PDB file of C-alpha atoms and ligand atoms in Angstrom:
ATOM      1  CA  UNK O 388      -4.050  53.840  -2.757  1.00 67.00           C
ATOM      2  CA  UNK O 389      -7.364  54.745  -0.990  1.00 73.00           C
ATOM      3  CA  UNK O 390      -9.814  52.426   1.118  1.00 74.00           C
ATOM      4  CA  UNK O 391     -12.413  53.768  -1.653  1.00 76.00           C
ATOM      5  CA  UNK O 392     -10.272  52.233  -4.339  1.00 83.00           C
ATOM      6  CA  UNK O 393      -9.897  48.746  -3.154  1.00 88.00           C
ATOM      7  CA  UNK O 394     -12.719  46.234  -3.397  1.00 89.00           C
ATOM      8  CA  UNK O 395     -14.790  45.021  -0.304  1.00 93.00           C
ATOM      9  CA  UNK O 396     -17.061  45.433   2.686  1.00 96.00           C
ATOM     10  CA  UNK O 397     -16.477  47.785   5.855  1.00 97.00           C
ATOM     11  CA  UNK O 398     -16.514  45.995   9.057  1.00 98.00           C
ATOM     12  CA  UNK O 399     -15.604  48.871  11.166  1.00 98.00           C
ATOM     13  CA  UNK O 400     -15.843  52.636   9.923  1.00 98.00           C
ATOM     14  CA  UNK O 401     -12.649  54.823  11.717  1.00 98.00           C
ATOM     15  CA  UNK O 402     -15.296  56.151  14.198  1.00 98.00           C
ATOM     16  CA  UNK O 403     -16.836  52.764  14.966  1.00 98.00           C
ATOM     17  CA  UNK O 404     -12.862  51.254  15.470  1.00 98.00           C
ATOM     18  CA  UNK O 405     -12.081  54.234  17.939  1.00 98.00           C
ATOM     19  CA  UNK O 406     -15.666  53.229  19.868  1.00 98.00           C
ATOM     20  CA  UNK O 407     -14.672  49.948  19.797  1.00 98.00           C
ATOM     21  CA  UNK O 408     -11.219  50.453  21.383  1.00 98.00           C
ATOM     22  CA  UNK O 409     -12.579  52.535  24.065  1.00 98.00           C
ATOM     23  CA  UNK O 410     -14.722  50.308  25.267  1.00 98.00           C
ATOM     24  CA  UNK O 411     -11.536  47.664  25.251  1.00 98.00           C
ATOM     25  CA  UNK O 412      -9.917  49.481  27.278  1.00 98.00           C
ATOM     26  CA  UNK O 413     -12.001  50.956  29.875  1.00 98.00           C
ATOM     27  CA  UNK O 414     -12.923  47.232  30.434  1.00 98.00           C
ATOM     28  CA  UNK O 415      -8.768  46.695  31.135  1.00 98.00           C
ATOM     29  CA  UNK O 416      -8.826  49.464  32.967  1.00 98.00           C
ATOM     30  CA  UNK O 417     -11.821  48.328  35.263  1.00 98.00           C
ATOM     31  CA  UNK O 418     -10.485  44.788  35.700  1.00 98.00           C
ATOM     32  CA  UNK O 419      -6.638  46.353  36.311  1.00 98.00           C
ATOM     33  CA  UNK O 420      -6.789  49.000  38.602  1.00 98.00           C
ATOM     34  CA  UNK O 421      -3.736  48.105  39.960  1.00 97.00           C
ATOM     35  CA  UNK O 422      -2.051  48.726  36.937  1.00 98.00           C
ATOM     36  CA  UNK O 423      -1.573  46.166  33.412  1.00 98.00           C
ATOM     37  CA  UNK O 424       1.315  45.531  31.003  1.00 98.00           C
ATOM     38  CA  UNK O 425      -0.098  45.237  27.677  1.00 98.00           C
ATOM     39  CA  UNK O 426       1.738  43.062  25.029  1.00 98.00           C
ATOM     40  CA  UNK O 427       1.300  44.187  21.866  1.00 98.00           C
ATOM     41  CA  UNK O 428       1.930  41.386  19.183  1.00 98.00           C
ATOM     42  CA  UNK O 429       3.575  42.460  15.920  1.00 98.00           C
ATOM     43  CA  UNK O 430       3.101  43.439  13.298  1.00 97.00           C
ATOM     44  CA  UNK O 431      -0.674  43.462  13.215  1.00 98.00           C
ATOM     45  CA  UNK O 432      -0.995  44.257  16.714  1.00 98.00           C
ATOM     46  CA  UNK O 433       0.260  47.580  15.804  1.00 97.00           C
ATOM     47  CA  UNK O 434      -2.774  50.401  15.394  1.00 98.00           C
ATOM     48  CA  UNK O 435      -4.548  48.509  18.153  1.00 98.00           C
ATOM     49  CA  UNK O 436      -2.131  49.390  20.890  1.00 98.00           C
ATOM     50  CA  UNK O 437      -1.114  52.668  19.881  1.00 98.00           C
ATOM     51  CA  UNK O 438      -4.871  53.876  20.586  1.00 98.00           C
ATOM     52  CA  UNK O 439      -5.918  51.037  23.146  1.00 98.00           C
ATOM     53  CA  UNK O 440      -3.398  52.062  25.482  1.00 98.00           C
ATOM     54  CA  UNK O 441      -4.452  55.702  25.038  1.00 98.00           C
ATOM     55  CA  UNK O 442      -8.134  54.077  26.267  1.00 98.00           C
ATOM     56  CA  UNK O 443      -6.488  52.666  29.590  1.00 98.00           C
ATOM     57  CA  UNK O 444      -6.900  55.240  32.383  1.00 97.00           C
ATOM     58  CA  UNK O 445      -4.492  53.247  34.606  1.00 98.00           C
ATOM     59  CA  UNK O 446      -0.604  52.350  35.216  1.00 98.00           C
ATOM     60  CA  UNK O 447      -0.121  50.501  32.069  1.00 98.00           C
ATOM     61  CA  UNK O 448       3.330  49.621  30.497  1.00 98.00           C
ATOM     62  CA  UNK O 449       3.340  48.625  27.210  1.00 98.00           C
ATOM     63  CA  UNK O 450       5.752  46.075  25.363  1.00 98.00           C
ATOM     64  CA  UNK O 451       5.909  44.174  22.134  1.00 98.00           C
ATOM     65  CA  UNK O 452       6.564  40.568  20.842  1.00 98.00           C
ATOM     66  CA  UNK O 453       6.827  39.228  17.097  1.00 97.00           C
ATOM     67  CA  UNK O 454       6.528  35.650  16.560  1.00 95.00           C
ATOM     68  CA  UNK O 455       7.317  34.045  13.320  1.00 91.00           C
ATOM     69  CA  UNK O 456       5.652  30.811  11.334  1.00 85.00           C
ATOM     70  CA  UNK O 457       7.473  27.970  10.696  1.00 87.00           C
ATOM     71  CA  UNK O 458       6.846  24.441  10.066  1.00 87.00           C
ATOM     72  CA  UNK O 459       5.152  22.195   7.642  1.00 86.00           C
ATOM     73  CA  UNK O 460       1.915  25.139   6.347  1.00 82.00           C
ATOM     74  CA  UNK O 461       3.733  27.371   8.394  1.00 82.00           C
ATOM     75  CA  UNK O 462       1.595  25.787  11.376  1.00 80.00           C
ATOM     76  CA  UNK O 463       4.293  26.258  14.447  1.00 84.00           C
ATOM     77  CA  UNK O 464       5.580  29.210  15.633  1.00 86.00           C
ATOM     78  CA  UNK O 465       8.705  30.914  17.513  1.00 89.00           C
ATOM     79  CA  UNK O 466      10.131  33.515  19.256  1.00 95.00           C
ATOM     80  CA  UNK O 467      11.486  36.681  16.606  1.00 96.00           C
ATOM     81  CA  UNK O 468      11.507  39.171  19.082  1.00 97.00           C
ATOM     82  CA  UNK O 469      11.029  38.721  23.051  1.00 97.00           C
ATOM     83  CA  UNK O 470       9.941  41.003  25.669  1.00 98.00           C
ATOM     84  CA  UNK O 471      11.960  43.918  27.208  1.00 97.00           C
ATOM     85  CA  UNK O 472       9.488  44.158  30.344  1.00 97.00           C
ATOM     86  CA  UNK O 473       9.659  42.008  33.097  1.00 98.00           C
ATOM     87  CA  UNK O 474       6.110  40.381  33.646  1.00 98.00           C
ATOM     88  CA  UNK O 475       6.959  38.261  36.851  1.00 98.00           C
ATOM     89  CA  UNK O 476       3.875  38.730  39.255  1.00 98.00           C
ATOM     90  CA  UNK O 477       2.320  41.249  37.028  1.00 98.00           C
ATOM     91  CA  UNK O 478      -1.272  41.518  34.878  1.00 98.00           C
ATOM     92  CA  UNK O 479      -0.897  41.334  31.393  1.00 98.00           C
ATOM     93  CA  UNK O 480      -2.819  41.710  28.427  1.00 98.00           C
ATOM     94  CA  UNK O 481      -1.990  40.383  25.139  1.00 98.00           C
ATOM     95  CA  UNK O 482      -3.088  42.718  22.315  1.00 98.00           C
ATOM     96  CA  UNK O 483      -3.845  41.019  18.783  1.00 98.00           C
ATOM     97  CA  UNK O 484      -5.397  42.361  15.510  1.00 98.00           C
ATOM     98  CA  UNK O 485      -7.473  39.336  14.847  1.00 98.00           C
ATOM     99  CA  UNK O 486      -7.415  35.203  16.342  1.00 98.00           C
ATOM    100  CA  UNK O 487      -7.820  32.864  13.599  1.00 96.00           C
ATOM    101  CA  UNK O 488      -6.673  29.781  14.025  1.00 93.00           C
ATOM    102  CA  UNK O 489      -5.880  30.187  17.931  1.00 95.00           C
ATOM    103  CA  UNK O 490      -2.562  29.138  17.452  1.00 92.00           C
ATOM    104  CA  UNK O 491       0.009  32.482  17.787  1.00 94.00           C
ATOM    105  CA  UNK O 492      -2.277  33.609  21.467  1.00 96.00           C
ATOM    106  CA  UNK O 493      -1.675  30.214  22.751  1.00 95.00           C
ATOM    107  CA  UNK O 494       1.734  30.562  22.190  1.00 95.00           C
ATOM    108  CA  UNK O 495       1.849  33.540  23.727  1.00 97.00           C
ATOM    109  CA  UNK O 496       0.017  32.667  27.077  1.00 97.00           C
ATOM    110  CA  UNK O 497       1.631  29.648  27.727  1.00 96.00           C
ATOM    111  CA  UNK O 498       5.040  32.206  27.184  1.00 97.00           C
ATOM    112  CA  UNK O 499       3.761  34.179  29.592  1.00 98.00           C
ATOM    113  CA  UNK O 500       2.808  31.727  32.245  1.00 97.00           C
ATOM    114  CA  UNK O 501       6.027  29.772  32.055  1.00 97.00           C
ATOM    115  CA  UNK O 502       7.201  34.069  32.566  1.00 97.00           C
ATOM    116  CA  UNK O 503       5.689  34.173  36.058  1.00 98.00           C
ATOM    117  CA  UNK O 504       2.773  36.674  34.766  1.00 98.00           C
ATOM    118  CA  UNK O 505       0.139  36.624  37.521  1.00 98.00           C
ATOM    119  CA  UNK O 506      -2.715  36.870  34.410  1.00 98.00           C
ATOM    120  CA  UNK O 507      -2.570  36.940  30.392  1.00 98.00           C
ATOM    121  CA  UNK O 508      -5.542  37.865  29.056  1.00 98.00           C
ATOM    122  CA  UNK O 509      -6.348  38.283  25.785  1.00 98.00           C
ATOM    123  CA  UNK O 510      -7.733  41.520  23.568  1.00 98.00           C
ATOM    124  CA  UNK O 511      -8.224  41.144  20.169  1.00 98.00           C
ATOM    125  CA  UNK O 512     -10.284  43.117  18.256  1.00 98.00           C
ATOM    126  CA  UNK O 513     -11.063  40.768  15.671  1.00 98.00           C
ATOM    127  CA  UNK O 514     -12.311  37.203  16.718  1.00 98.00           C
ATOM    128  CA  UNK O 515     -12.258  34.861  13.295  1.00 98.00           C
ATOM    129  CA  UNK O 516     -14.243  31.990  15.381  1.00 96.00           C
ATOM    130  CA  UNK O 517     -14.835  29.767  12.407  1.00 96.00           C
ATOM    131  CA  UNK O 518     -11.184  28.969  11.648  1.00 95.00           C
ATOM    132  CA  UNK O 519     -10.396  28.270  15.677  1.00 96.00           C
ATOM    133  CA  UNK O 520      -7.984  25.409  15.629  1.00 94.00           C
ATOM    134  CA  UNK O 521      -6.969  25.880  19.525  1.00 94.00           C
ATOM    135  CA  UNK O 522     -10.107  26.282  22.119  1.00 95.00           C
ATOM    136  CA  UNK O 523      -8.546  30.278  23.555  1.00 96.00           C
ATOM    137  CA  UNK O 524     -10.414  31.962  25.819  1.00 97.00           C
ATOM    138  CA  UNK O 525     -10.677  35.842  25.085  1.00 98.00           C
ATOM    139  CA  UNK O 526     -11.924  38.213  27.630  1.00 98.00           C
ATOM    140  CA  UNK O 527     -11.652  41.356  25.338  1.00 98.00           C
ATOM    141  CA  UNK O 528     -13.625  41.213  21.989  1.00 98.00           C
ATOM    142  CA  UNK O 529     -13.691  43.979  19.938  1.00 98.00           C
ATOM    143  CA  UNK O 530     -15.968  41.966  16.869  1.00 98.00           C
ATOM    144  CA  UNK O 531     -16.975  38.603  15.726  1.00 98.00           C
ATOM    145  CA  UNK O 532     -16.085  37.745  12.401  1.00 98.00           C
ATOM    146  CA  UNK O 533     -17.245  35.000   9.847  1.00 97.00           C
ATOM    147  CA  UNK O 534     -14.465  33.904   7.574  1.00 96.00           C
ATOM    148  CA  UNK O 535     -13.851  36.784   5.498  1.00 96.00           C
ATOM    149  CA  UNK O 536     -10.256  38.222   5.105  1.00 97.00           C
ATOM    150  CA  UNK O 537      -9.242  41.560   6.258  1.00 98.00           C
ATOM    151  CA  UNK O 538      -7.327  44.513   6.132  1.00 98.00           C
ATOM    152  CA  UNK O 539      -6.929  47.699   7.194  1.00 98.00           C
ATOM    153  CA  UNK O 540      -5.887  48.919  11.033  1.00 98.00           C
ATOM    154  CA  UNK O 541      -2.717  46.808  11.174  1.00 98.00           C
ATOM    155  CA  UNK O 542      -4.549  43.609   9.343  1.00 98.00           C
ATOM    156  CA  UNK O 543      -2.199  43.002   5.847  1.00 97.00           C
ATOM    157  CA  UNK O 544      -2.289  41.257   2.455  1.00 96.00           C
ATOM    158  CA  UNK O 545       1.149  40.614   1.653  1.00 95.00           C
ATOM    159  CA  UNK O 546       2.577  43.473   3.917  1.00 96.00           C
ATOM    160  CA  UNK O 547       0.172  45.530   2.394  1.00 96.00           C
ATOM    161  CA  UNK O 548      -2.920  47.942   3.283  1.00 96.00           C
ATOM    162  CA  UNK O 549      -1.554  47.966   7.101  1.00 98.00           C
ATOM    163  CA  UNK O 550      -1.924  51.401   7.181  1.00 97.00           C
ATOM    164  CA  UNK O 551      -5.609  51.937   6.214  1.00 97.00           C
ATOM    165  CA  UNK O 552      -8.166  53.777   8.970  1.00 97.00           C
ATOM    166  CA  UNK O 553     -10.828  51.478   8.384  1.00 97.00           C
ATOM    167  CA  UNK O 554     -11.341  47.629   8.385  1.00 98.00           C
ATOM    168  CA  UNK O 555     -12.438  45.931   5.211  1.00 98.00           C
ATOM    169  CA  UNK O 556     -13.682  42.528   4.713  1.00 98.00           C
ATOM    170  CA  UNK O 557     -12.162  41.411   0.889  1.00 96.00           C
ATOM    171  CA  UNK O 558     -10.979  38.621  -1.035  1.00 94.00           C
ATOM    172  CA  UNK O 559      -7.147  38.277  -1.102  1.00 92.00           C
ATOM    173  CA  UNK O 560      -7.998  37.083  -5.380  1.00 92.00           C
ATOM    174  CA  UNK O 561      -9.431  40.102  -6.022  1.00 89.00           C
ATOM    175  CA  UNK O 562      -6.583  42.130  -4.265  1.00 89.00           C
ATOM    176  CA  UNK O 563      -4.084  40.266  -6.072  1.00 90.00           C
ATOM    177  CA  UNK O 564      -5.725  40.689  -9.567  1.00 89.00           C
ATOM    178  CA  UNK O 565      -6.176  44.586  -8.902  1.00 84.00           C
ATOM    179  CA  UNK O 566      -2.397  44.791  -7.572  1.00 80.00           C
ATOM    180  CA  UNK O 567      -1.145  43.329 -11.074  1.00 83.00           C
ATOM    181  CA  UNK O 568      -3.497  45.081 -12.965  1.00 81.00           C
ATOM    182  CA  UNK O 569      -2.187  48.476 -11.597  1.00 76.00           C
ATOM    183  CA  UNK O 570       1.029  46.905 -12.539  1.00 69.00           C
ATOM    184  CA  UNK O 571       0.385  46.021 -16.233  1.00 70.00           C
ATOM    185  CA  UNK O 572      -1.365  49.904 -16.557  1.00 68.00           C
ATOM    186  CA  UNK O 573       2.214  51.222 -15.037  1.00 64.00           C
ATOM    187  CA  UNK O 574       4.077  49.204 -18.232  1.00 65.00           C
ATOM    188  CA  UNK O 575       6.449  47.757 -15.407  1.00 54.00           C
ATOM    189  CA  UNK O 576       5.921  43.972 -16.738  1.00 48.00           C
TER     190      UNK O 576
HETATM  191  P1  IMP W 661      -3.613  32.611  14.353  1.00 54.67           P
HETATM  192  O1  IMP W 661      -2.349  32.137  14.991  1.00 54.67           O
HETATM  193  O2  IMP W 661      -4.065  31.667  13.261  1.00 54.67           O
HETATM  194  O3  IMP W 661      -4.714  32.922  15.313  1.00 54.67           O
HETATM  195  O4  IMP W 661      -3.217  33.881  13.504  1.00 54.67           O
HETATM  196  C1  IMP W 661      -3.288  35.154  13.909  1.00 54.67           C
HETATM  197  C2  IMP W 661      -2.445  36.030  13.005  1.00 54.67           C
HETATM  198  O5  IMP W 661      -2.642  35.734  11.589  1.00 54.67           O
HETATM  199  C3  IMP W 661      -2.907  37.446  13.184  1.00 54.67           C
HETATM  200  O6  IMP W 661      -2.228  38.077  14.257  1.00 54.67           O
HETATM  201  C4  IMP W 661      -2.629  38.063  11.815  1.00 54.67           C
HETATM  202  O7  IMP W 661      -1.300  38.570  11.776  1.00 54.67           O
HETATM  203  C5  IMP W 661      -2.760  36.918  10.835  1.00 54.67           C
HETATM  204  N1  IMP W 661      -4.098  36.954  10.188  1.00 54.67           N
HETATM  205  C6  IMP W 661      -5.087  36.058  10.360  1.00 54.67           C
HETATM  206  N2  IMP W 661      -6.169  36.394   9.646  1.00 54.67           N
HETATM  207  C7  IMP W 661      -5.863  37.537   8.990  1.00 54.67           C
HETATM  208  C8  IMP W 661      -6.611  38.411   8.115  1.00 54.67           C
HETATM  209  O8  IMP W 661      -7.784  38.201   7.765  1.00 54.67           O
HETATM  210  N3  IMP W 661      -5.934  39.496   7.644  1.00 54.67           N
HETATM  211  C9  IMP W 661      -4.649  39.786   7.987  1.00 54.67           C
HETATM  212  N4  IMP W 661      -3.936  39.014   8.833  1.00 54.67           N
HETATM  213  C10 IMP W 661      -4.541  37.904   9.332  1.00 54.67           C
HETATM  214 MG1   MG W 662       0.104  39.140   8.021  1.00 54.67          MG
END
């Protein structure tokens, strides 16, 4: 599987996600000079911390958290795996693929608040604004997005496409017909 065989529109080109993260984190860096912990949220959150914490020329430690759905349309969400850092008193930055509905960075900063972090700030380099459910407030934006869906860059369909360089607007029908197609060529139904 290629990003040239699957159908849909670049958002960001590899070079244009790399300028993108750069200018994330030098704006960390410049409102952190004491040093951040960023919180990487998994699995999407994935791509975007390995190079955004490469972009942060200051202390940084870095640390992950997975949440899972739950709840009637999967609407609530919990704890899968917590923190190993300490964040009592310290600056923190919450790194996300995309915000949709709002919900899974609320979550998070109230987590961290009721943690004793002295700020939680949010970096997401996709903002989904139309489908906001929660009011969040998001000091790090890599791009505004209309409703499209996405992969690519840690963004999946069905655990899926996580792994391509670039980020590509598409329609999760269209991936699902081409996935079965590719099965029915393959004889495997
Ligand atoms: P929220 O809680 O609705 O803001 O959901 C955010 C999470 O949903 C993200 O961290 C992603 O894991 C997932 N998500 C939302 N939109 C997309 C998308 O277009 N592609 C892939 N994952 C998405
Ligand atoms: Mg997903």
């Amino acid at each position: 599987m290629s990003a040239s065989s699957i159908e849909g529109r670049t958002l960001l080109r590899r070079e244009e996600i790399a300028s993108t993260v750069e200018r994330l984190g030098a704006a960390i860096a410049a409102d952190h000079p004491e040093g951040v912990v960023v919180v990487g949220l998994l699995k999407g959150g994935v791509c975007l911390v390995a190079d955004l914490v490469r972009n942060i020329p200051v202390d940084c430690s870095v640390d992950f958290l997975a949440l899972m759905p739950y709840g009637a349309g999967r609407s609530r969400v919990a704890l899968a795996k917590d923190l190993d850092i300490d964040v009592a008193g310290r600056g923190v930055v919450i790194a996300v693929d995309i915000v949709d509905s709002g919900l899974t960075v609320s979550y998070v900063r109230r987590l961290l608040s009721e943690r004793g972090a002295r700020s939680a700030d949010v970096c997401t380099l996709l903002d989904r604004r139309p489908s906001r459910l929660l009011p969040v407030d998001l000091r790090y934006v890599g791009l505004a997005i209309g409703t499209e869906y996405v992969i690519g860059y840690g963004l999946d369909f069905e655990e899926r496409y996580r792994n391509l360089p670039l980020l590509l607007a598409t329609d999760p029908e269209t991936l699902r017909r081409a996935e079965s197609a590719n099965v029915d060529s393959r004889g495997e139904r």
